[in-house]
Tab-separated table of C-alpha atoms and ligand atoms in Angstrom:
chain	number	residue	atom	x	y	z
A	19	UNK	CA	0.000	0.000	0.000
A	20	UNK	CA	1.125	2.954	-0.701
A	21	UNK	CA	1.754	4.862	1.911
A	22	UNK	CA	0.840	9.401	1.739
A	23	UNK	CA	3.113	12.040	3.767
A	24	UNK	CA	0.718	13.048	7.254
A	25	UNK	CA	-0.066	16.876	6.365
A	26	UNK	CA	0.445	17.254	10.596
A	27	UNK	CA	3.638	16.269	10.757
A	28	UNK	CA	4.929	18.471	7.931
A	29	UNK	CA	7.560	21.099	9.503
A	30	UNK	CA	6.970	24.529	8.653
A	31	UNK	CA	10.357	24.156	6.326
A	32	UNK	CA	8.450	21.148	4.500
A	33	UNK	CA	5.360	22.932	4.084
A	34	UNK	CA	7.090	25.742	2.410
A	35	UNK	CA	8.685	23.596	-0.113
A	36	UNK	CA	5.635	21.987	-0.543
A	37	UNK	CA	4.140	25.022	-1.315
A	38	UNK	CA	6.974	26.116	-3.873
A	39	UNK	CA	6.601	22.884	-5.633
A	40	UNK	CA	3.307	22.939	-6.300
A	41	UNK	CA	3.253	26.154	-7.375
A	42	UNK	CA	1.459	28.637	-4.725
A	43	UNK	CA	2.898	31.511	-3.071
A	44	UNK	CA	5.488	31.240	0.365
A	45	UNK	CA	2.411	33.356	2.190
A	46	UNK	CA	-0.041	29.660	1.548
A	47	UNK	CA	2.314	27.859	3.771
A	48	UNK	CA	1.881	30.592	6.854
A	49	UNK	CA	-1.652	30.130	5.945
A	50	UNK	CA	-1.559	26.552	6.209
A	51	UNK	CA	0.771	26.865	9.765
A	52	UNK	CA	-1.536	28.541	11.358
A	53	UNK	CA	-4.325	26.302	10.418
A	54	UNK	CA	-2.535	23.535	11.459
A	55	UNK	CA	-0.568	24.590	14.599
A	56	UNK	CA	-3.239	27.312	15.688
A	57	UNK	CA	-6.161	26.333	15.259
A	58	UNK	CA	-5.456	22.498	15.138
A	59	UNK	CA	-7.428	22.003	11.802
A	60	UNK	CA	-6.083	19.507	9.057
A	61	UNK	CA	-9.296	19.141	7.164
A	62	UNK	CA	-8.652	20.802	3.665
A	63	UNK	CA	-12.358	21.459	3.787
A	64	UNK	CA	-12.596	23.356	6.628
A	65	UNK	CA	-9.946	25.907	5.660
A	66	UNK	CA	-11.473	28.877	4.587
A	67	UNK	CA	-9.111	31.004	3.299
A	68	UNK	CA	-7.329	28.704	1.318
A	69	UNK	CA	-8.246	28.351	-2.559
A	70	UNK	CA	-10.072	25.522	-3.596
A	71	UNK	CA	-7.055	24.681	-6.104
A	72	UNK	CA	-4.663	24.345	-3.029
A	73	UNK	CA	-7.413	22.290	-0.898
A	74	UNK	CA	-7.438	19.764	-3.317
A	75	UNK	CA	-3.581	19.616	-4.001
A	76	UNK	CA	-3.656	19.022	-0.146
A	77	UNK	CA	-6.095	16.253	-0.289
A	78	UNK	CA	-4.329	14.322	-2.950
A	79	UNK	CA	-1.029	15.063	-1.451
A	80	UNK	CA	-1.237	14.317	2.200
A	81	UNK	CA	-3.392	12.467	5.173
A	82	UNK	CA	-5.783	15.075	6.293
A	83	UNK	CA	-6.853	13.375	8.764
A	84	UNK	CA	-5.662	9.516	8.281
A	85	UNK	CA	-8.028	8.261	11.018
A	86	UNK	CA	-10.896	8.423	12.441
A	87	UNK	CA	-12.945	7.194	15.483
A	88	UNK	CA	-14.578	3.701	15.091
A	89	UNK	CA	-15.930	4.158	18.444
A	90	UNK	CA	-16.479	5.395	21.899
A	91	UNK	CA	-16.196	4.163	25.352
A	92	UNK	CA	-17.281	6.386	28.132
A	93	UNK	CA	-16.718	4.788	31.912
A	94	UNK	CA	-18.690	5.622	35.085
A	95	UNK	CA	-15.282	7.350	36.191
A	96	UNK	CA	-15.006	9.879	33.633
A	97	UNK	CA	-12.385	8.242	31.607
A	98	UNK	CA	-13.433	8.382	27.694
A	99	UNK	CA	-11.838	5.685	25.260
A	100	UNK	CA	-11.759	6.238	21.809
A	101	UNK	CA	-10.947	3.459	19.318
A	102	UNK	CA	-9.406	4.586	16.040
A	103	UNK	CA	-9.743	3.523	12.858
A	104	UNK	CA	-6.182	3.800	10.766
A	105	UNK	CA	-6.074	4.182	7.006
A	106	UNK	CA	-4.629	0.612	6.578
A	107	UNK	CA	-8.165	-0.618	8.334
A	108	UNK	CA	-5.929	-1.261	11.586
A	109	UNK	CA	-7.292	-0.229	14.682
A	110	UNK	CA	-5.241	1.751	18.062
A	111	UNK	CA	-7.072	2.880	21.304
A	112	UNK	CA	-6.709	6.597	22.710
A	113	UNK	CA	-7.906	7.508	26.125
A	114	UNK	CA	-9.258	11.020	28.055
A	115	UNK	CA	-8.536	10.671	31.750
A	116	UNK	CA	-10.053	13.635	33.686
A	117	UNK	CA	-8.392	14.397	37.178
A	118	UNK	CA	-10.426	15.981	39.811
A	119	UNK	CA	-8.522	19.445	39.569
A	120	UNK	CA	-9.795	20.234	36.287
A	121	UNK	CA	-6.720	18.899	34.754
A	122	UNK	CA	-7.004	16.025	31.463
A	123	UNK	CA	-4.602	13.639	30.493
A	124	UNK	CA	-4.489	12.527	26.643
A	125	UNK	CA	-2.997	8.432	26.984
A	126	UNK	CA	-1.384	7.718	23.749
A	127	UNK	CA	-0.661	4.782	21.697
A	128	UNK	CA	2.738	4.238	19.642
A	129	UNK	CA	2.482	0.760	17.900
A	130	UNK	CA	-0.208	-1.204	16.473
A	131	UNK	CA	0.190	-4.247	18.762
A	132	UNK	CA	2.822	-5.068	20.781
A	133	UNK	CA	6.093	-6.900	20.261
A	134	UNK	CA	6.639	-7.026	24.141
A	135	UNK	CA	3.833	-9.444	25.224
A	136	UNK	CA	4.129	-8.968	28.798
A	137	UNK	CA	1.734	-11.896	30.044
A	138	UNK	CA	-0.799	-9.457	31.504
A	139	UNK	CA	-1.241	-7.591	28.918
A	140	UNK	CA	-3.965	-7.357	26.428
A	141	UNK	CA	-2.181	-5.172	24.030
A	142	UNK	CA	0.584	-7.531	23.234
A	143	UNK	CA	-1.674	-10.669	22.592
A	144	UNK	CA	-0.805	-10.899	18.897
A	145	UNK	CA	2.552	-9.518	18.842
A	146	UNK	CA	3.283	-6.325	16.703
A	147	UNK	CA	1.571	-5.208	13.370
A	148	UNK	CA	3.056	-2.115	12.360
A	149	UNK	CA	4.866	1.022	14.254
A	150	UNK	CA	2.413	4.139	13.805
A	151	UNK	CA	4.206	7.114	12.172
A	152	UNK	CA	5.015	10.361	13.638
A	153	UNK	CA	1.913	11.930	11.570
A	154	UNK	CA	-0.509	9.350	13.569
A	155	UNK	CA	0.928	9.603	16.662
A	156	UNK	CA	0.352	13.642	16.117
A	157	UNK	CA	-3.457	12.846	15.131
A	158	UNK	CA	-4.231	11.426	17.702
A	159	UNK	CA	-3.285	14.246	19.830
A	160	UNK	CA	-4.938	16.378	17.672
A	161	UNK	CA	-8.099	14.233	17.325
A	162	UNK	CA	-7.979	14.105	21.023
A	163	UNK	CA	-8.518	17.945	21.296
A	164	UNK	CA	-11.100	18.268	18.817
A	165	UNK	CA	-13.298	15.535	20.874
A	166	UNK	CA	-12.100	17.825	24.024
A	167	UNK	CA	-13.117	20.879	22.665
A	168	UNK	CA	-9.483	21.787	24.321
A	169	UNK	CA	-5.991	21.037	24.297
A	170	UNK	CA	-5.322	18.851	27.188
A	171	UNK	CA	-2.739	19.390	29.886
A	172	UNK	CA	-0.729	16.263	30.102
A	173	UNK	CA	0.359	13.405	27.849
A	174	UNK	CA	1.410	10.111	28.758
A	175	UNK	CA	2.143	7.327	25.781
A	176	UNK	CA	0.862	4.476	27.756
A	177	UNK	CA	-1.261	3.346	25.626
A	178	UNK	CA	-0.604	0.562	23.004
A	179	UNK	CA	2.506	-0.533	22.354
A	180	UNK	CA	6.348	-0.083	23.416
A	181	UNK	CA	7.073	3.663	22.081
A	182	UNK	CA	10.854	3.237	22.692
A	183	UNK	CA	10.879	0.499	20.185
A	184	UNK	CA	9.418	3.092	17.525
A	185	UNK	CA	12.047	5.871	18.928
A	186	UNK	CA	12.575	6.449	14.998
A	187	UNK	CA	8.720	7.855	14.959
A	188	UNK	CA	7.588	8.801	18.440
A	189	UNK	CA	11.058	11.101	18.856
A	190	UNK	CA	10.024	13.554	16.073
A	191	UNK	CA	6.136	13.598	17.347
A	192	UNK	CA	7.748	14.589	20.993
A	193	UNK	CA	9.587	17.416	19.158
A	194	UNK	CA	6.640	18.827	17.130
A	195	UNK	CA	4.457	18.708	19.911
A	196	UNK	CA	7.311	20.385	22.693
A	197	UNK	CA	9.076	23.133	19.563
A	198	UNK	CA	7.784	26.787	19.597
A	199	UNK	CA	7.407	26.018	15.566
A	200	UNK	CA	4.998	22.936	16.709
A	201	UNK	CA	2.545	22.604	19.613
A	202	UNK	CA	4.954	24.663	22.350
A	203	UNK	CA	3.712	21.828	24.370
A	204	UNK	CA	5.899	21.610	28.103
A	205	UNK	CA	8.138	18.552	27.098
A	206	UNK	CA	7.862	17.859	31.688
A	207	UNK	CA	3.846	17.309	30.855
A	208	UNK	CA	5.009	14.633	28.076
A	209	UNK	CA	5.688	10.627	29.866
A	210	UNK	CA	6.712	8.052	28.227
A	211	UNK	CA	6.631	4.609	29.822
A	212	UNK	CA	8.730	1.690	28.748
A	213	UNK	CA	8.769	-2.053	29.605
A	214	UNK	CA	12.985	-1.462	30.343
A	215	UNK	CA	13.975	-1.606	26.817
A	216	UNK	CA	17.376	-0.159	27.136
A	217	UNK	CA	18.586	0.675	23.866
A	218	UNK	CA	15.771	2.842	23.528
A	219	UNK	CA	15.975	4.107	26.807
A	220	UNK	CA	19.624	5.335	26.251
A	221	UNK	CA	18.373	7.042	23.408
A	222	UNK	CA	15.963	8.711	24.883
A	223	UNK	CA	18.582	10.443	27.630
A	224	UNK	CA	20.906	11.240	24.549
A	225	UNK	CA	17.542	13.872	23.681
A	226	UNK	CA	18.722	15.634	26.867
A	227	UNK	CA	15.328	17.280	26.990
A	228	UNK	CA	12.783	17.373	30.023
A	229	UNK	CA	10.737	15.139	29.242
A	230	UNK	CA	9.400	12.473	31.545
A	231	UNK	CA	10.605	8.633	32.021
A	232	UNK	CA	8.457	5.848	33.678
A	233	UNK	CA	10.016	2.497	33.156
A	234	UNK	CA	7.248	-0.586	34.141
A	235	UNK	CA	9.536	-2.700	36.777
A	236	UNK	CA	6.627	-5.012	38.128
A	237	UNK	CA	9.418	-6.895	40.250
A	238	UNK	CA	12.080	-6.309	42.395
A	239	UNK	CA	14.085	-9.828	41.443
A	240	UNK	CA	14.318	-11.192	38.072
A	241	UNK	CA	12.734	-14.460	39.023
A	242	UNK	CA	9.311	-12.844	39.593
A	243	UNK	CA	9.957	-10.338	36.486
A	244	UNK	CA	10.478	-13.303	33.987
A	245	UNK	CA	7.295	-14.368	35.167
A	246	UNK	CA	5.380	-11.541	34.115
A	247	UNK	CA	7.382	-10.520	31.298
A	248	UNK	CA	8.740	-12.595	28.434
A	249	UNK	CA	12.356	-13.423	26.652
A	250	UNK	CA	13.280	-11.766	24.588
A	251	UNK	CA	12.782	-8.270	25.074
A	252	UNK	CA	13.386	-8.574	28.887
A	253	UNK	CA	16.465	-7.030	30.204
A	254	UNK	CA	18.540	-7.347	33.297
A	255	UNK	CA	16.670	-5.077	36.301
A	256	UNK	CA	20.361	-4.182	37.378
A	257	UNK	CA	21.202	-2.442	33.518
A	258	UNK	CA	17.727	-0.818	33.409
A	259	UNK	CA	18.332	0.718	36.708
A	260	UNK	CA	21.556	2.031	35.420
A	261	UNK	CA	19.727	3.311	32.381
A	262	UNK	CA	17.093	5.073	34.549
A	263	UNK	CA	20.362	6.919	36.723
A	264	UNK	CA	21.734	7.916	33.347
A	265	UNK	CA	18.374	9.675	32.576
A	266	UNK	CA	17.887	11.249	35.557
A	267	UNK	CA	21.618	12.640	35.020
A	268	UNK	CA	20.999	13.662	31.680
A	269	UNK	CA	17.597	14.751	31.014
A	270	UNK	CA	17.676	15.942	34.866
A	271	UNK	CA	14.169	14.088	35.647
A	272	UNK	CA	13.104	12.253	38.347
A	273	UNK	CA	12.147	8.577	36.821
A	274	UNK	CA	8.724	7.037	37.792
A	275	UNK	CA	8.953	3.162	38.301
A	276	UNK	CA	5.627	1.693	37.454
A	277	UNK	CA	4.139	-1.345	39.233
A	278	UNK	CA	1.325	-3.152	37.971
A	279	UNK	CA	0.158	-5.153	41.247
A	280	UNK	CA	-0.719	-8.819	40.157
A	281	UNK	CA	-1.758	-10.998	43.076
A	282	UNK	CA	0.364	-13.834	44.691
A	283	UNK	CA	2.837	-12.740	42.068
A	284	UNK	CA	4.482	-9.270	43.001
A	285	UNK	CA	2.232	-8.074	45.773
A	286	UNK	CA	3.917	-9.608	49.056
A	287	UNK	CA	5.376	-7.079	52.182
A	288	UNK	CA	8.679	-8.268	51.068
A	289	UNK	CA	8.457	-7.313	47.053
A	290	UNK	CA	7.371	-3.986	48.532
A	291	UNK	CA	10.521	-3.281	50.905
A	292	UNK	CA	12.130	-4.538	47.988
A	293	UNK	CA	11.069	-2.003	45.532
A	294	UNK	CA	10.760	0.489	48.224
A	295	UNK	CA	14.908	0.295	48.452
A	296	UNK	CA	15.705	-0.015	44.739
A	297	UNK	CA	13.388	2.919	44.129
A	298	UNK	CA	15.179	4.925	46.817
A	299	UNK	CA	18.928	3.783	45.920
A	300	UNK	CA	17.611	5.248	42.195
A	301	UNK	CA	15.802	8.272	43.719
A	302	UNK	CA	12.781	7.276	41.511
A	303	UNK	CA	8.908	7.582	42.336
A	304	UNK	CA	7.080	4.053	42.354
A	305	UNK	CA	3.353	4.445	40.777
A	306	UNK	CA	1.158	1.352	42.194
A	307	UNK	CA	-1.013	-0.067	39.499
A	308	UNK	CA	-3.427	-2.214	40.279
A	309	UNK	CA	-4.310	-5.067	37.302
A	310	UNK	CA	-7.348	-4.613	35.403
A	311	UNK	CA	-8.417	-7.497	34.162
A	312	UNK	CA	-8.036	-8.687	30.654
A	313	UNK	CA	-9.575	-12.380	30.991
A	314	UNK	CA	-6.458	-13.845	31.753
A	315	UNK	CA	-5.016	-16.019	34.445
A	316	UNK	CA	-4.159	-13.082	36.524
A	317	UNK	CA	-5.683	-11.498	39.429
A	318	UNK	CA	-5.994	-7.817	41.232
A	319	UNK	CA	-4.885	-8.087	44.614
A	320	UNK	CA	-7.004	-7.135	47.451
A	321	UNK	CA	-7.673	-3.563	48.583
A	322	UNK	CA	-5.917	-4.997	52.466
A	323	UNK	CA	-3.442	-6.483	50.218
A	324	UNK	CA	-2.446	-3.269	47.987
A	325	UNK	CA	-2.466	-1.195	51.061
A	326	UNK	CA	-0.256	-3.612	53.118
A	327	UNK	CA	2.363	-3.269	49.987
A	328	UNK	CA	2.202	0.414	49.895
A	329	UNK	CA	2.573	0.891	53.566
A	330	UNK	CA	5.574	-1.295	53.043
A	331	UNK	CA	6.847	0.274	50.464
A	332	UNK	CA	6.641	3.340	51.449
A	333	UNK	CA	7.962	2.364	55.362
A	334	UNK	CA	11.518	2.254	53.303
A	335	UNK	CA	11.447	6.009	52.099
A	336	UNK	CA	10.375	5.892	48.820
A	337	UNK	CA	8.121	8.153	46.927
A	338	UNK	CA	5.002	5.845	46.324
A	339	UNK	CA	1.523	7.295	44.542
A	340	UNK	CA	-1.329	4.507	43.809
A	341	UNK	CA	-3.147	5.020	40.116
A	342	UNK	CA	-6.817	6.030	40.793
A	343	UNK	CA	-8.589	3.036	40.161
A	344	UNK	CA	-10.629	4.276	37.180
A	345	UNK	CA	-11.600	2.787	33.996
A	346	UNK	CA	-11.898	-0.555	36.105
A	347	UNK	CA	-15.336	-1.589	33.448
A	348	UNK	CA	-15.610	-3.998	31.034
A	349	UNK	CA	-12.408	-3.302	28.552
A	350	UNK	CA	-10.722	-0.678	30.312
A	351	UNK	CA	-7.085	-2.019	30.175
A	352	UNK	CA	-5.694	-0.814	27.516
A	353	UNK	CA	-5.766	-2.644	24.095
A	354	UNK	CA	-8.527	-4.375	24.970
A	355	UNK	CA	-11.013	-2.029	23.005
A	356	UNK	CA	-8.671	-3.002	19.269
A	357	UNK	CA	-8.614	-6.970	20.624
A	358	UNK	CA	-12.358	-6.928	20.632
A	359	UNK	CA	-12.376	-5.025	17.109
A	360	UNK	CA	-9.858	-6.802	15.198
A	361	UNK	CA	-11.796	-10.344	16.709
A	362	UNK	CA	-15.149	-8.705	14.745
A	363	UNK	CA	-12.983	-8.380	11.723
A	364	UNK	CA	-12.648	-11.582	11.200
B	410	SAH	N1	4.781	-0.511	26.646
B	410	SAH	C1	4.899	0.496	27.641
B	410	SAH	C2	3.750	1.491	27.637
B	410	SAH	C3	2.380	0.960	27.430
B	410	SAH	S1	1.751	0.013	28.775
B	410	SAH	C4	5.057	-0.115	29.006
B	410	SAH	O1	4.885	-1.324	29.152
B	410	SAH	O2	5.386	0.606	29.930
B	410	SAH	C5	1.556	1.277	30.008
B	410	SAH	C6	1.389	0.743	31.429
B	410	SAH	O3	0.112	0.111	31.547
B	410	SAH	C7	2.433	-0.282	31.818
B	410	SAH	O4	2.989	0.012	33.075
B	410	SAH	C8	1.629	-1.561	31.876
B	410	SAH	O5	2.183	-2.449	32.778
B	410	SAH	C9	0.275	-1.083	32.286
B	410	SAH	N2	-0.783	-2.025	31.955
B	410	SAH	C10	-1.015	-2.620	30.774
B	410	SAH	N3	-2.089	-3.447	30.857
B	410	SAH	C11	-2.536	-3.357	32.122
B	410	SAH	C12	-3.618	-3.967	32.841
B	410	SAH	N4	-4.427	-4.836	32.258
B	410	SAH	N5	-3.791	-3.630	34.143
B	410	SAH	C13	-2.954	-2.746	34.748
B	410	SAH	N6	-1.919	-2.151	34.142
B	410	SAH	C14	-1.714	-2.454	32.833
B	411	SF4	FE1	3.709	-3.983	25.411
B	411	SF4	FE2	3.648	-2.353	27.545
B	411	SF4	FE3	1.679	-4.158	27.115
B	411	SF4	FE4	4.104	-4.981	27.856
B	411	SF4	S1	2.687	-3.703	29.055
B	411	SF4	S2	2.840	-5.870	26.211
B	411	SF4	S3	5.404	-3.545	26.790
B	411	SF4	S4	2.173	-2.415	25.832
C-alpha cells in the first residue's frame, strides 16, 4: 500500500517547499501553519481562506486526517476511550482521563500491537503489526482535542505498544508537539513509559530534553519479572536501573517506576521493601497499578493487600503514589477495546 506524507507532521520548512513545488505563493504555507498549529485544523475542507485549487492539491497530497474514530467508550469514572480507525483498516485505542482538579490527560498509543507481550497484557496478545508514524501519533493528539473541545494538559504514551521500540517515529512527534514552531507543548507534561527496553531508553537520555521517564519494573528480582514478562525483550533489572540513573543525570528528571500489582505474584510485604529500596537507591517515584483485568489467568490483589504493599513500600522512604482506580469496566485495560475489534474483523 502505498503509503501518503501526514499533512500534521509536515515542519513549517516542509510545508514551504511543498508550497513552492506545487506552485502557490510562500504566504499559503503561513496560511496553512496557522491552520494547522493554531487552530489544530487539518481538514482541507474546513480551511477557509485557502483556494479551492490548493485544498485539493492538499487532499491528494497528504493524510488530512488519516483516522478516524470507530468508536467510543465512556466509563462511570469519567475516563473516555476512543478506538481509532487507521487508514490501513488497523485499529489503536486513545484515552481522556479527567483528574479531579480540572486537569485532562491525553494516553497515547505508539504501535499497532505489541512486540513485548508482557503476560498481563492485552495489548501484546498478537505480537506487533506495524509502528504508527510520527503523523498518527500527532493525530491522535490532535483528534484528542477536537473531541475535548481543548488542548489537554498532560500526555502520557501508555497506551498501546512499546514507544521506545518506535524511537525512529515517536522522537520527532515529541519534538513537534514540545518546539515553539509545533505545539509549544511543556516537554515535563510529556511521559513516556517503557517495559525497560534499554537501547531505547539510552536514546531517549541522549535527547537531553525534560521530558518524563516511567520504566514498568513489576518486580524487584528477576525471578518474579520473567514471570510476568517474556524473553526476549526482557532485560537485566540491574542495567535498566543504570539506564534510569543515566536519565535522571541527563535529562535531569526524576524517573517514575511503574508497578502493575498482580496478586500472589508481586504483591507480598517483602516485594514492597524490595522495591521500596531499589526505588530509593535510584531516587525514583514508584506508581502502584493495580491489574485490570483482561480475561487472563491473573488477578488484582485485594484492597488490604495493595495497602499492606504500599505501607511497606513506602515504610523504606520511597516516593510511592497509587493510580486512581478508574476505567476498572468492562475493557478498560488498555488494548482491549482493538482486541475486541480486530476479533469482529474476522
Ligand atoms: N509498553 C509500555 C507502555 C504501554 S503500557 C510499558 O509497558 O510501559 C503502560 C502501562 O500500563 C504499563 O505500566 C503496563 O504495565 C500497564 N498495563 C497494561 N495493561 C494493564 C492492565 N491490564 N492492568 C494494569 N496495568 C496495565
Ligand atoms: Fe507492550 Fe507495555 Fe503491554 Fe508490555 S505492558 S505488552 S510492553 S504495551
Amino acid at each position: 500500500m502505498q503509503v501518503k506524507k501526514f499533512l500534521i507532521a509536515q515542519t513549517p520548512e516542509e510545508l514551504a517547499q511543498w508550497c513552492k513545488d506545487s506552485g502557490f505563493p510562500g504566504f499559503r504555507a503561513k496560511q496553512l501553519q496557522q491552520w494547522i498549529r493554531e487552530k489544530m485544523v487539518i481538514e482541507p475542507e474546513k480551511m477557509l481562506n485557502i483556494p479551492a485549487l490548493l485544498r485539493q492539491k492538499l487532499r491528494e497530497d497528504f493524510y488530512a486526517p488519516s483516522m478516524k474514530i470507530a468508536e467510543k467508550a465512556a466509563s462511570s469514572d469519567g475516563v473516555t476511550k476512543l478506538l481509532l480507525e487507521l487508514y490501513d483498516g488497523e485499529h489503536i485505542e486513545m484515552a481522556i482521563i479527567p483528574a479531579g482538579d480540572g486537569r485532562v490527560t491525553f494516553c497515547l498509543s505508539t504501535q499497532v500491537g505489541c512486540p513485548v507481550g508482557c503476560r498481563f497484557c492485552a495489548s501484546g496478545k498478537n505480537g506487533l503489526k506495524r509502528n504508527l508514524h510520527t503523523g498518527e501519533i500527532l493525530e491522535e493528539f490532535l483528534l484528542g482535542c477536537g473531541y475535548l473541545g481543548r488542548r489537554c494538559d498532560n500526555i502520557v504514551f501508555m497506551g498501546i505498544g512499546e514507544g521506545l521500540l518506535n524511537c525512529n517515529e515517536l522522537f520527532p512527534a515529541l519534538e513537534m508537539l514540545s518546539s515553539q514552531t509545533g505545539f509549544c507543548f511543556a516537554p515535563r507534561r510529556i511521559t513516556v513509559s517503557t517495559s525497560g527496553y534499554i537501547p531505547g531508553m539510552q536514546k531517549f537520555a541522549d535527547l537531553q530534553k525534560e521530558y518524563t521517564l516511567a520504566v514498568s519494573l513489576h518486580a524487584p528480582d528477576e525471578e518474579t519479572r520473567a514471570k510476568i514478562i517474556p524473553d526476549p525483550l526482557r532485560f537485566p533489572i540491574k542495567d535498566i536501573l543504570s539506564a534510569v540513573d543515566t536519565y535522571r543525570e541527563k535529562a535531569g528528571r526524576m524517573v517514575t517506576l511503574e508497578y502493575t500489582l498482580l496478586a500472589g505474584i508481586n504483591d507480598s510485604d517483602a516485594q514492597a521493601e524490595a522495591l521500596g529500596r531499589l526505588a530509593f537507591a535510584h531516587h525514583a517515584k514508584v506508581n502502584l497499578i493495580p491489574y485490570n483485568s483482561t480475561g487472563n489467568d491473573f488477578r488484582r490483589p485485594s484492597r488490604e493487600r495493595i495497602e499492606s504493599f504500599e505501607k511497606h513500600a513506602l515504610a523504606t522512604g520511597a516516593v510511592v503514589t497509587r493510580r486512581m482506580e478508574r476505567g476498572s469496566g468492562k475493557n478498560a485495560a488498555c488494548g482491549q477495546l482493538r482486541i475486541k475489534a480486530e476479533s469482529e474483523k474476522k
